[in-house]
Amino acid sequence: MREPDFSIDGWCLEDGEAYHADAPETFWIPERQQRESLQPGDIAKLIFRISVDNGNENAAVERMWVLVRERISGGYLGILDNEPDAIAENDEFWIGTELSFSAKHVINIQEKDDATVALAQEEPLRRWSR
């Protein structure tokens, strides 16, 4: 399954492992084993690069939470659990949008509870192309 692509989707995910490698003392990420063993209902923080139309910049970077829905080959399917600040509400990319991601994108984790496990079973606002 393809990852989000800036030129196709208008947004993409940044590589958290690369950020950590560039600044290991100041940019902490969870251990790889934790990032590779997420379960439905866990919540992962990812770094998003989002296309914006403002005269000075063509992209904004935001850290947002994604609710893990399921494990897939090479990663996860999740649901965006934040409202992006950089863009206005829309049907293409907003809270409830499904997306794919992998362990390299995860920069923080909140463990699941009964409420998040139930949320992970709900239908997303917009499904990711499979």
mmCIF file of N, CA and C in Angstrom:
data_model
loop_
_atom_site.group_PDB
_atom_site.id
_atom_site.type_symbol
_atom_site.label_atom_id
_atom_site.label_comp_id
_atom_site.label_asym_id
_atom_site.label_seq_id
_atom_site.Cartn_x
_atom_site.Cartn_y
_atom_site.Cartn_z
ATOM 1 N N MET A 1 0.853 -1.173 0.000
ATOM 2 C CA MET A 1 0.000 0.000 0.000
ATOM 3 C C MET A 1 0.900 1.239 0.000
ATOM 4 N N ARG A 2 0.532 2.202 -0.803
ATOM 5 C CA ARG A 2 1.386 3.380 -0.931
ATOM 6 C C ARG A 2 1.242 4.305 0.269
ATOM 7 N N GLU A 3 2.346 4.994 0.538
ATOM 8 C CA GLU A 3 2.342 6.011 1.577
ATOM 9 C C GLU A 3 1.825 7.319 0.967
ATOM 10 N N PRO A 4 1.358 8.240 1.806
ATOM 11 C CA PRO A 4 0.941 9.546 1.295
ATOM 12 C C PRO A 4 2.084 10.223 0.538
ATOM 13 N N ASP A 5 1.724 10.899 -0.544
ATOM 14 C CA ASP A 5 2.701 11.548 -1.412
ATOM 15 C C ASP A 5 2.319 13.016 -1.556
ATOM 16 N N PHE A 6 3.258 13.909 -1.300
ATOM 17 C CA PHE A 6 2.984 15.346 -1.325
ATOM 18 C C PHE A 6 2.420 15.793 -2.664
ATOM 19 N N SER A 7 2.992 15.320 -3.777
ATOM 20 C CA SER A 7 2.543 15.785 -5.096
ATOM 21 C C SER A 7 1.187 15.192 -5.493
ATOM 22 N N ILE A 8 0.836 14.045 -4.962
ATOM 23 C CA ILE A 8 -0.447 13.402 -5.293
ATOM 24 C C ILE A 8 -1.536 13.823 -4.318
ATOM 25 N N ASP A 9 -1.234 13.763 -3.028
ATOM 26 C CA ASP A 9 -2.243 13.954 -1.992
ATOM 27 C C ASP A 9 -2.284 15.370 -1.415
ATOM 28 N N GLY A 10 -1.249 16.153 -1.656
ATOM 29 C CA GLY A 10 -1.190 17.487 -1.070
ATOM 30 C C GLY A 10 -0.643 17.472 0.348
ATOM 31 N N TRP A 11 -0.171 16.329 0.786
ATOM 32 C CA TRP A 11 0.444 16.171 2.101
ATOM 33 C C TRP A 11 1.233 14.866 2.114
ATOM 34 N N CYS A 12 2.152 14.754 3.050
ATOM 35 C CA CYS A 12 2.931 13.531 3.200
ATOM 36 C C CYS A 12 3.396 13.434 4.647
ATOM 37 N N LEU A 13 4.061 12.343 4.949
ATOM 38 C CA LEU A 13 4.588 12.117 6.290
ATOM 39 C C LEU A 13 6.099 12.264 6.284
ATOM 40 N N GLU A 14 6.629 12.874 7.327
ATOM 41 C CA GLU A 14 8.061 13.015 7.489
ATOM 42 C C GLU A 14 8.619 11.772 8.185
ATOM 43 N N ASP A 15 9.866 11.476 7.946
ATOM 44 C CA ASP A 15 10.550 10.327 8.524
ATOM 45 C C ASP A 15 11.076 10.692 9.914
ATOM 46 N N GLY A 16 10.395 10.227 10.955
ATOM 47 C CA GLY A 16 10.801 10.519 12.321
ATOM 48 C C GLY A 16 12.163 9.948 12.667
ATOM 49 N N GLU A 17 12.503 8.801 12.067
ATOM 50 C CA GLU A 17 13.823 8.215 12.309
ATOM 51 C C GLU A 17 14.927 9.131 11.794
ATOM 52 N N ALA A 18 14.695 9.789 10.678
ATOM 53 C CA ALA A 18 15.685 10.719 10.120
ATOM 54 C C ALA A 18 15.844 11.936 11.031
ATOM 55 N N TYR A 19 14.729 12.461 11.557
ATOM 56 C CA TYR A 19 14.808 13.583 12.495
ATOM 57 C C TYR A 19 15.624 13.175 13.717
ATOM 58 N N HIS A 20 15.364 11.974 14.233
ATOM 59 C CA HIS A 20 16.097 11.476 15.402
ATOM 60 C C HIS A 20 17.589 11.302 15.088
ATOM 61 N N ALA A 21 17.895 10.758 13.908
ATOM 62 C CA ALA A 21 19.301 10.558 13.521
ATOM 63 C C ALA A 21 20.042 11.890 13.429
ATOM 64 N N ASP A 22 19.345 12.936 12.977
ATOM 65 C CA ASP A 22 19.967 14.258 12.855
ATOM 66 C C ASP A 22 20.203 14.929 14.208
ATOM 67 N N ALA A 23 19.367 14.603 15.195
ATOM 68 C CA ALA A 23 19.484 15.255 16.513
ATOM 69 C C ALA A 23 19.121 14.264 17.626
ATOM 70 N N PRO A 24 19.903 13.208 17.808
ATOM 71 C CA PRO A 24 19.540 12.158 18.764
ATOM 72 C C PRO A 24 19.433 12.629 20.212
ATOM 73 N N GLU A 25 20.126 13.678 20.567
ATOM 74 C CA GLU A 25 20.072 14.167 21.946
ATOM 75 C C GLU A 25 18.830 14.997 22.232
ATOM 76 N N THR A 26 18.246 15.596 21.194
ATOM 77 C CA THR A 26 17.108 16.493 21.405
ATOM 78 C C THR A 26 15.812 16.035 20.737
ATOM 79 N N PHE A 27 15.889 15.078 19.831
ATOM 80 C CA PHE A 27 14.677 14.593 19.158
ATOM 81 C C PHE A 27 14.497 13.121 19.499
ATOM 82 N N TRP A 28 13.730 12.873 20.550
ATOM 83 C CA TRP A 28 13.475 11.525 21.045
ATOM 84 C C TRP A 28 12.364 10.862 20.242
ATOM 85 N N ILE A 29 12.481 9.569 19.992
ATOM 86 C CA ILE A 29 11.398 8.755 19.446
ATOM 87 C C ILE A 29 11.362 7.447 20.237
ATOM 88 N N PRO A 30 10.210 6.770 20.261
ATOM 89 C CA PRO A 30 10.136 5.487 20.959
ATOM 90 C C PRO A 30 11.059 4.454 20.306
ATOM 91 N N GLU A 31 11.413 3.441 21.070
ATOM 92 C CA GLU A 31 12.241 2.349 20.547
ATOM 93 C C GLU A 31 11.561 1.707 19.352
ATOM 94 N N ARG A 32 12.368 1.214 18.417
ATOM 95 C CA ARG A 32 11.850 0.607 17.196
ATOM 96 C C ARG A 32 10.836 -0.503 17.485
ATOM 97 N N GLN A 33 11.137 -1.355 18.465
ATOM 98 C CA GLN A 33 10.233 -2.468 18.794
ATOM 99 C C GLN A 33 8.847 -1.940 19.160
ATOM 100 N N GLN A 34 8.774 -0.848 19.895
ATOM 101 C CA GLN A 34 7.481 -0.247 20.243
ATOM 102 C C GLN A 34 6.775 0.280 18.998
ATOM 103 N N ARG A 35 7.538 0.938 18.132
ATOM 104 C CA ARG A 35 6.949 1.530 16.925
ATOM 105 C C ARG A 35 6.487 0.468 15.931
ATOM 106 N N GLU A 36 7.086 -0.715 16.003
ATOM 107 C CA GLU A 36 6.716 -1.802 15.085
ATOM 108 C C GLU A 36 5.645 -2.735 15.649
ATOM 109 N N SER A 37 5.209 -2.494 16.877
ATOM 110 C CA SER A 37 4.239 -3.409 17.478
ATOM 111 C C SER A 37 2.957 -2.709 17.926
ATOM 112 N N LEU A 38 2.603 -1.623 17.263
ATOM 113 C CA LEU A 38 1.359 -0.931 17.583
ATOM 114 C C LEU A 38 0.163 -1.836 17.286
ATOM 115 N N GLN A 39 -0.896 -1.648 18.066
ATOM 116 C CA GLN A 39 -2.116 -2.433 17.926
ATOM 117 C C GLN A 39 -3.306 -1.499 17.714
ATOM 118 N N PRO A 40 -4.411 -2.010 17.150
ATOM 119 C CA PRO A 40 -5.598 -1.163 17.007
ATOM 120 C C PRO A 40 -5.984 -0.520 18.340
ATOM 121 N N GLY A 41 -6.197 0.778 18.294
ATOM 122 C CA GLY A 41 -6.529 1.552 19.480
ATOM 123 C C GLY A 41 -5.360 2.350 20.014
ATOM 124 N N ASP A 42 -4.122 1.939 19.705
ATOM 125 C CA ASP A 42 -2.966 2.759 20.071
ATOM 126 C C ASP A 42 -3.015 4.049 19.266
ATOM 127 N N ILE A 43 -2.387 5.093 19.783
ATOM 128 C CA ILE A 43 -2.366 6.383 19.094
ATOM 129 C C ILE A 43 -0.912 6.765 18.855
ATOM 130 N N ALA A 44 -0.591 7.087 17.603
ATOM 131 C CA ALA A 44 0.777 7.423 17.216
ATOM 132 C C ALA A 44 0.846 8.880 16.774
ATOM 133 N N LYS A 45 1.897 9.568 17.213
ATOM 134 C CA LYS A 45 2.123 10.933 16.744
ATOM 135 C C LYS A 45 3.042 10.874 15.536
ATOM 136 N N LEU A 46 2.643 11.560 14.460
ATOM 137 C CA LEU A 46 3.386 11.596 13.206
ATOM 138 C C LEU A 46 3.639 13.050 12.821
ATOM 139 N N ILE A 47 4.619 13.262 11.957
ATOM 140 C CA ILE A 47 4.904 14.604 11.440
ATOM 141 C C ILE A 47 4.366 14.679 10.011
ATOM 142 N N PHE A 48 3.485 15.636 9.779
ATOM 143 C CA PHE A 48 2.846 15.825 8.475
ATOM 144 C C PHE A 48 3.421 17.059 7.795
ATOM 145 N N ARG A 49 3.683 16.961 6.496
ATOM 146 C CA ARG A 49 4.016 18.113 5.651
ATOM 147 C C ARG A 49 2.776 18.336 4.787
ATOM 148 N N ILE A 50 2.158 19.514 4.898
ATOM 149 C CA ILE A 50 0.872 19.807 4.272
ATOM 150 C C ILE A 50 1.020 20.982 3.316
ATOM 151 N N SER A 51 0.506 20.813 2.111
ATOM 152 C CA SER A 51 0.539 21.883 1.118
ATOM 153 C C SER A 51 -0.345 23.041 1.568
ATOM 154 N N VAL A 52 0.221 24.236 1.533
ATOM 155 C CA VAL A 52 -0.542 25.439 1.866
ATOM 156 C C VAL A 52 -0.286 26.477 0.790
ATOM 157 N N ASP A 53 -1.226 27.366 0.652
ATOM 158 C CA ASP A 53 -1.084 28.439 -0.325
ATOM 159 C C ASP A 53 -0.955 29.749 0.433
ATOM 160 N N ASN A 54 0.261 30.008 0.880
ATOM 161 C CA ASN A 54 0.510 31.295 1.514
ATOM 162 C C ASN A 54 1.759 31.839 0.850
ATOM 163 N N GLY A 55 1.750 33.060 0.486
ATOM 164 C CA GLY A 55 2.776 33.667 -0.354
ATOM 165 C C GLY A 55 4.219 33.329 -0.046
ATOM 166 N N ASN A 56 4.533 33.052 1.206
ATOM 167 C CA ASN A 56 5.919 32.820 1.584
ATOM 168 C C ASN A 56 6.335 31.353 1.563
ATOM 169 N N GLU A 57 5.405 30.460 1.783
ATOM 170 C CA GLU A 57 5.733 29.038 1.880
ATOM 171 C C GLU A 57 4.712 28.208 1.121
ATOM 172 N N ASN A 58 5.152 27.015 0.671
ATOM 173 C CA ASN A 58 4.212 26.128 -0.003
ATOM 174 C C ASN A 58 3.851 24.923 0.859
ATOM 175 N N ALA A 59 4.418 24.841 2.083
ATOM 176 C CA ALA A 59 4.113 23.717 2.965
ATOM 177 C C ALA A 59 4.200 24.140 4.425
ATOM 178 N N ALA A 60 3.348 23.500 5.220
ATOM 179 C CA ALA A 60 3.392 23.654 6.670
ATOM 180 C C ALA A 60 3.696 22.287 7.263
ATOM 181 N N VAL A 61 4.360 22.281 8.398
ATOM 182 C CA VAL A 61 4.681 21.030 9.078
ATOM 183 C C VAL A 61 3.942 21.012 10.410
ATOM 184 N N GLU A 62 3.213 19.920 10.654
ATOM 185 C CA GLU A 62 2.454 19.776 11.889
ATOM 186 C C GLU A 62 2.654 18.386 12.466
ATOM 187 N N ARG A 63 2.712 18.309 13.777
ATOM 188 C CA ARG A 63 2.747 17.030 14.483
ATOM 189 C C ARG A 63 1.322 16.737 14.915
ATOM 190 N N MET A 64 0.815 15.575 14.491
ATOM 191 C CA MET A 64 -0.572 15.235 14.799
ATOM 192 C C MET A 64 -0.687 13.764 15.196
ATOM 193 N N TRP A 65 -1.739 13.474 15.944
ATOM 194 C CA TRP A 65 -2.009 12.125 16.419
ATOM 195 C C TRP A 65 -2.857 11.353 15.419
ATOM 196 N N VAL A 66 -2.539 10.060 15.286
ATOM 197 C CA VAL A 66 -3.265 9.150 14.395
ATOM 198 C C VAL A 66 -3.645 7.911 15.205
ATOM 199 N N LEU A 67 -4.919 7.560 15.165
ATOM 200 C CA LEU A 67 -5.440 6.385 15.855
ATOM 201 C C LEU A 67 -5.207 5.157 14.974
ATOM 202 N N VAL A 68 -4.503 4.164 15.484
ATOM 203 C CA VAL A 68 -4.230 2.949 14.716
ATOM 204 C C VAL A 68 -5.522 2.143 14.564
ATOM 205 N N ARG A 69 -5.885 1.838 13.308
ATOM 206 C CA ARG A 69 -7.066 1.010 13.021
ATOM 207 C C ARG A 69 -6.684 -0.446 12.815
ATOM 208 N N GLU A 70 -5.607 -0.670 12.041
ATOM 209 C CA GLU A 70 -5.192 -2.048 11.770
ATOM 210 C C GLU A 70 -3.741 -2.099 11.332
ATOM 211 N N ARG A 71 -3.168 -3.284 11.516
ATOM 212 C CA ARG A 71 -1.814 -3.547 11.037
ATOM 213 C C ARG A 71 -1.937 -4.046 9.600
ATOM 214 N N ILE A 72 -1.058 -3.574 8.726
ATOM 215 C CA ILE A 72 -1.021 -4.015 7.338
ATOM 216 C C ILE A 72 0.417 -4.369 6.993
ATOM 217 N N SER A 73 0.616 -4.973 5.859
ATOM 218 C CA SER A 73 1.965 -5.307 5.426
ATOM 219 C C SER A 73 2.816 -4.038 5.371
ATOM 220 N N GLY A 74 3.895 -4.011 6.110
ATOM 221 C CA GLY A 74 4.798 -2.871 6.098
ATOM 222 C C GLY A 74 4.401 -1.726 7.007
ATOM 223 N N GLY A 75 3.304 -1.854 7.742
ATOM 224 C CA GLY A 75 2.934 -0.745 8.625
ATOM 225 C C GLY A 75 1.532 -0.817 9.166
ATOM 226 N N TYR A 76 0.835 0.325 9.046
ATOM 227 C CA TYR A 76 -0.463 0.480 9.696
ATOM 228 C C TYR A 76 -1.428 1.303 8.834
ATOM 229 N N LEU A 77 -2.711 1.121 9.127
ATOM 230 C CA LEU A 77 -3.744 2.046 8.683
ATOM 231 C C LEU A 77 -4.248 2.736 9.933
ATOM 232 N N GLY A 78 -4.390 4.044 9.859
ATOM 233 C CA GLY A 78 -4.871 4.787 11.009
ATOM 234 C C GLY A 78 -5.827 5.872 10.580
ATOM 235 N N ILE A 79 -6.389 6.539 11.563
ATOM 236 C CA ILE A 79 -7.332 7.636 11.331
ATOM 237 C C ILE A 79 -6.758 8.894 11.965
ATOM 238 N N LEU A 80 -6.681 9.963 11.198
ATOM 239 C CA LEU A 80 -6.221 11.239 11.724
ATOM 240 C C LEU A 80 -7.109 11.649 12.894
ATOM 241 N N ASP A 81 -6.492 11.945 14.032
ATOM 242 C CA ASP A 81 -7.225 12.267 15.251
ATOM 243 C C ASP A 81 -7.007 13.720 15.670
ATOM 244 N N ASN A 82 -6.520 14.533 14.759
ATOM 245 C CA ASN A 82 -6.305 15.968 14.973
ATOM 246 C C ASN A 82 -6.911 16.750 13.826
ATOM 247 N N GLU A 83 -7.194 18.009 14.098
ATOM 248 C CA GLU A 83 -7.585 18.927 13.038
ATOM 249 C C GLU A 83 -6.352 19.735 12.671
ATOM 250 N N PRO A 84 -5.907 19.668 11.428
ATOM 251 C CA PRO A 84 -4.717 20.439 11.022
ATOM 252 C C PRO A 84 -4.953 21.942 11.178
ATOM 253 N N ASP A 85 -3.981 22.645 11.736
ATOM 254 C CA ASP A 85 -4.079 24.099 11.884
ATOM 255 C C ASP A 85 -3.774 24.839 10.589
ATOM 256 N N ALA A 86 -2.976 24.215 9.706
ATOM 257 C CA ALA A 86 -2.460 24.900 8.523
ATOM 258 C C ALA A 86 -3.477 25.045 7.399
ATOM 259 N N ILE A 87 -4.568 24.276 7.464
ATOM 260 C CA ILE A 87 -5.544 24.301 6.373
ATOM 261 C C ILE A 87 -6.959 24.417 6.928
ATOM 262 N N ALA A 88 -7.884 24.845 6.077
ATOM 263 C CA ALA A 88 -9.291 24.908 6.454
ATOM 264 C C ALA A 88 -9.890 23.508 6.394
ATOM 265 N N GLU A 89 -10.969 23.301 7.127
ATOM 266 C CA GLU A 89 -11.640 21.999 7.121
ATOM 267 C C GLU A 89 -12.040 21.628 5.692
ATOM 268 N N ASN A 90 -11.793 20.361 5.327
ATOM 269 C CA ASN A 90 -12.159 19.883 3.993
ATOM 270 C C ASN A 90 -12.436 18.386 4.044
ATOM 271 N N ASP A 91 -12.978 17.835 2.967
ATOM 272 C CA ASP A 91 -13.331 16.412 2.911
ATOM 273 C C ASP A 91 -12.148 15.525 2.557
ATOM 274 N N GLU A 92 -11.075 16.096 2.061
ATOM 275 C CA GLU A 92 -9.930 15.301 1.620
ATOM 276 C C GLU A 92 -8.977 14.960 2.754
ATOM 277 N N PHE A 93 -8.768 15.888 3.665
ATOM 278 C CA PHE A 93 -7.778 15.686 4.718
ATOM 279 C C PHE A 93 -8.213 16.433 5.964
ATOM 280 N N TRP A 94 -8.825 15.704 6.884
ATOM 281 C CA TRP A 94 -9.294 16.301 8.115
ATOM 282 C C TRP A 94 -9.450 15.200 9.138
ATOM 283 N N ILE A 95 -9.801 15.560 10.347
ATOM 284 C CA ILE A 95 -10.011 14.564 11.389
ATOM 285 C C ILE A 95 -10.932 13.456 10.863
ATOM 286 N N GLY A 96 -10.565 12.203 11.097
ATOM 287 C CA GLY A 96 -11.356 11.064 10.615
ATOM 288 C C GLY A 96 -10.882 10.500 9.291
ATOM 289 N N THR A 97 -9.890 11.124 8.653
ATOM 290 C CA THR A 97 -9.349 10.635 7.389
ATOM 291 C C THR A 97 -8.412 9.461 7.646
ATOM 292 N N GLU A 98 -8.599 8.375 6.902
ATOM 293 C CA GLU A 98 -7.739 7.207 7.023
ATOM 294 C C GLU A 98 -6.452 7.429 6.235
ATOM 295 N N LEU A 99 -5.331 6.894 6.745
ATOM 296 C CA LEU A 99 -4.054 7.011 6.061
ATOM 297 C C LEU A 99 -3.168 5.830 6.433
ATOM 298 N N SER A 100 -2.186 5.586 5.588
ATOM 299 C CA SER A 100 -1.216 4.532 5.894
ATOM 300 C C SER A 100 0.067 5.181 6.406
ATOM 301 N N PHE A 101 0.769 4.452 7.280
ATOM 302 C CA PHE A 101 2.053 4.922 7.792
ATOM 303 C C PHE A 101 2.850 3.720 8.265
ATOM 304 N N SER A 102 4.121 3.951 8.539
ATOM 305 C CA SER A 102 4.972 2.865 9.017
ATOM 306 C C SER A 102 5.704 3.297 10.285
ATOM 307 N N ALA A 103 6.451 2.373 10.863
ATOM 308 C CA ALA A 103 7.155 2.622 12.126
ATOM 309 C C ALA A 103 8.107 3.808 12.028
ATOM 310 N N LYS A 104 8.712 4.036 10.858
ATOM 311 C CA LYS A 104 9.675 5.134 10.735
ATOM 312 C C LYS A 104 9.035 6.510 10.922
ATOM 313 N N HIS A 105 7.726 6.593 10.753
ATOM 314 C CA HIS A 105 7.021 7.863 10.889
ATOM 315 C C HIS A 105 6.645 8.192 12.329
ATOM 316 N N VAL A 106 6.630 7.207 13.214
ATOM 317 C CA VAL A 106 6.112 7.368 14.577
ATOM 318 C C VAL A 106 7.135 8.091 15.459
ATOM 319 N N ILE A 107 6.699 9.207 16.058
ATOM 320 C CA ILE A 107 7.591 9.957 16.946
ATOM 321 C C ILE A 107 7.133 9.919 18.402
ATOM 322 N N ASN A 108 5.935 9.415 18.665
ATOM 323 C CA ASN A 108 5.456 9.246 20.029
ATOM 324 C C ASN A 108 4.270 8.284 19.998
ATOM 325 N N ILE A 109 3.974 7.697 21.156
ATOM 326 C CA ILE A 109 2.908 6.696 21.240
ATOM 327 C C ILE A 109 2.120 6.916 22.523
ATOM 328 N N GLN A 110 0.783 6.813 22.403
ATOM 329 C CA GLN A 110 -0.098 6.713 23.561
ATOM 330 C C GLN A 110 -0.740 5.336 23.487
ATOM 331 N N GLU A 111 -0.671 4.593 24.583
ATOM 332 C CA GLU A 111 -1.222 3.243 24.569
ATOM 333 C C GLU A 111 -2.742 3.266 24.548
ATOM 334 N N LYS A 112 -3.297 2.232 23.954
ATOM 335 C CA LYS A 112 -4.745 2.110 23.796
ATOM 336 C C LYS A 112 -5.455 1.970 25.132
ATOM 337 N N ASP A 113 -6.738 2.284 25.102
ATOM 338 C CA ASP A 113 -7.642 1.997 26.208
ATOM 339 C C ASP A 113 -8.962 1.546 25.578
ATOM 340 N N ASP A 114 -9.943 1.234 26.385
ATOM 341 C CA ASP A 114 -11.212 0.724 25.848
ATOM 342 C C ASP A 114 -11.860 1.706 24.871
ATOM 343 N N ALA A 115 -11.781 2.993 25.178
ATOM 344 C CA ALA A 115 -12.405 4.005 24.317
ATOM 345 C C ALA A 115 -11.715 4.084 22.958
ATOM 346 N N THR A 116 -10.383 4.053 22.930
ATOM 347 C CA THR A 116 -9.683 4.169 21.646
ATOM 348 C C THR A 116 -9.814 2.889 20.824
ATOM 349 N N VAL A 117 -9.898 1.740 21.482
ATOM 350 C CA VAL A 117 -10.129 0.481 20.757
ATOM 351 C C VAL A 117 -11.488 0.543 20.069
ATOM 352 N N ALA A 118 -12.505 1.063 20.757
ATOM 353 C CA ALA A 118 -13.839 1.207 20.154
ATOM 354 C C ALA A 118 -13.806 2.198 18.992
ATOM 355 N N LEU A 119 -13.101 3.314 19.155
ATOM 356 C CA LEU A 119 -12.991 4.301 18.069
ATOM 357 C C LEU A 119 -12.310 3.715 16.834
ATOM 358 N N ALA A 120 -11.327 2.855 17.048
ATOM 359 C CA ALA A 120 -10.590 2.258 15.927
ATOM 360 C C ALA A 120 -11.479 1.379 15.063
ATOM 361 N N GLN A 121 -12.592 0.929 15.602
ATOM 362 C CA GLN A 121 -13.506 0.064 14.852
ATOM 363 C C GLN A 121 -14.541 0.851 14.055
ATOM 364 N N GLU A 122 -14.625 2.150 14.276
ATOM 365 C CA GLU A 122 -15.591 2.985 13.557
ATOM 366 C C GLU A 122 -15.143 3.237 12.125
ATOM 367 N N GLU A 123 -16.087 3.488 11.264
ATOM 368 C CA GLU A 123 -15.810 3.775 9.859
ATOM 369 C C GLU A 123 -15.125 5.136 9.724
ATOM 370 N N PRO A 124 -14.027 5.216 8.960
ATOM 371 C CA PRO A 124 -13.366 6.514 8.783
ATOM 372 C C PRO A 124 -14.206 7.464 7.930
ATOM 373 N N LEU A 125 -13.954 8.749 8.090
ATOM 374 C CA LEU A 125 -14.626 9.764 7.281
ATOM 375 C C LEU A 125 -14.319 9.541 5.797
ATOM 376 N N ARG A 126 -13.053 9.255 5.517
ATOM 377 C CA ARG A 126 -12.602 9.014 4.138
ATOM 378 C C ARG A 126 -11.575 7.895 4.166
ATOM 379 N N ARG A 127 -11.789 6.852 3.365
ATOM 380 C CA ARG A 127 -10.900 5.694 3.328
ATOM 381 C C ARG A 127 -9.657 5.976 2.478
ATOM 382 N N TRP A 128 -8.547 5.350 2.860
ATOM 383 C CA TRP A 128 -7.307 5.426 2.113
ATOM 384 C C TRP A 128 -7.386 4.483 0.914
ATOM 385 N N SER A 129 -6.833 4.868 -0.214
ATOM 386 C CA SER A 129 -6.827 4.025 -1.410
ATOM 387 C C SER A 129 -6.091 2.728 -1.122
ATOM 388 N N ARG A 130 -6.725 1.617 -1.422
ATOM 389 C CA ARG A 130 -6.108 0.308 -1.160
ATOM 390 C C ARG A 130 -5.702 -0.365 -2.428
#
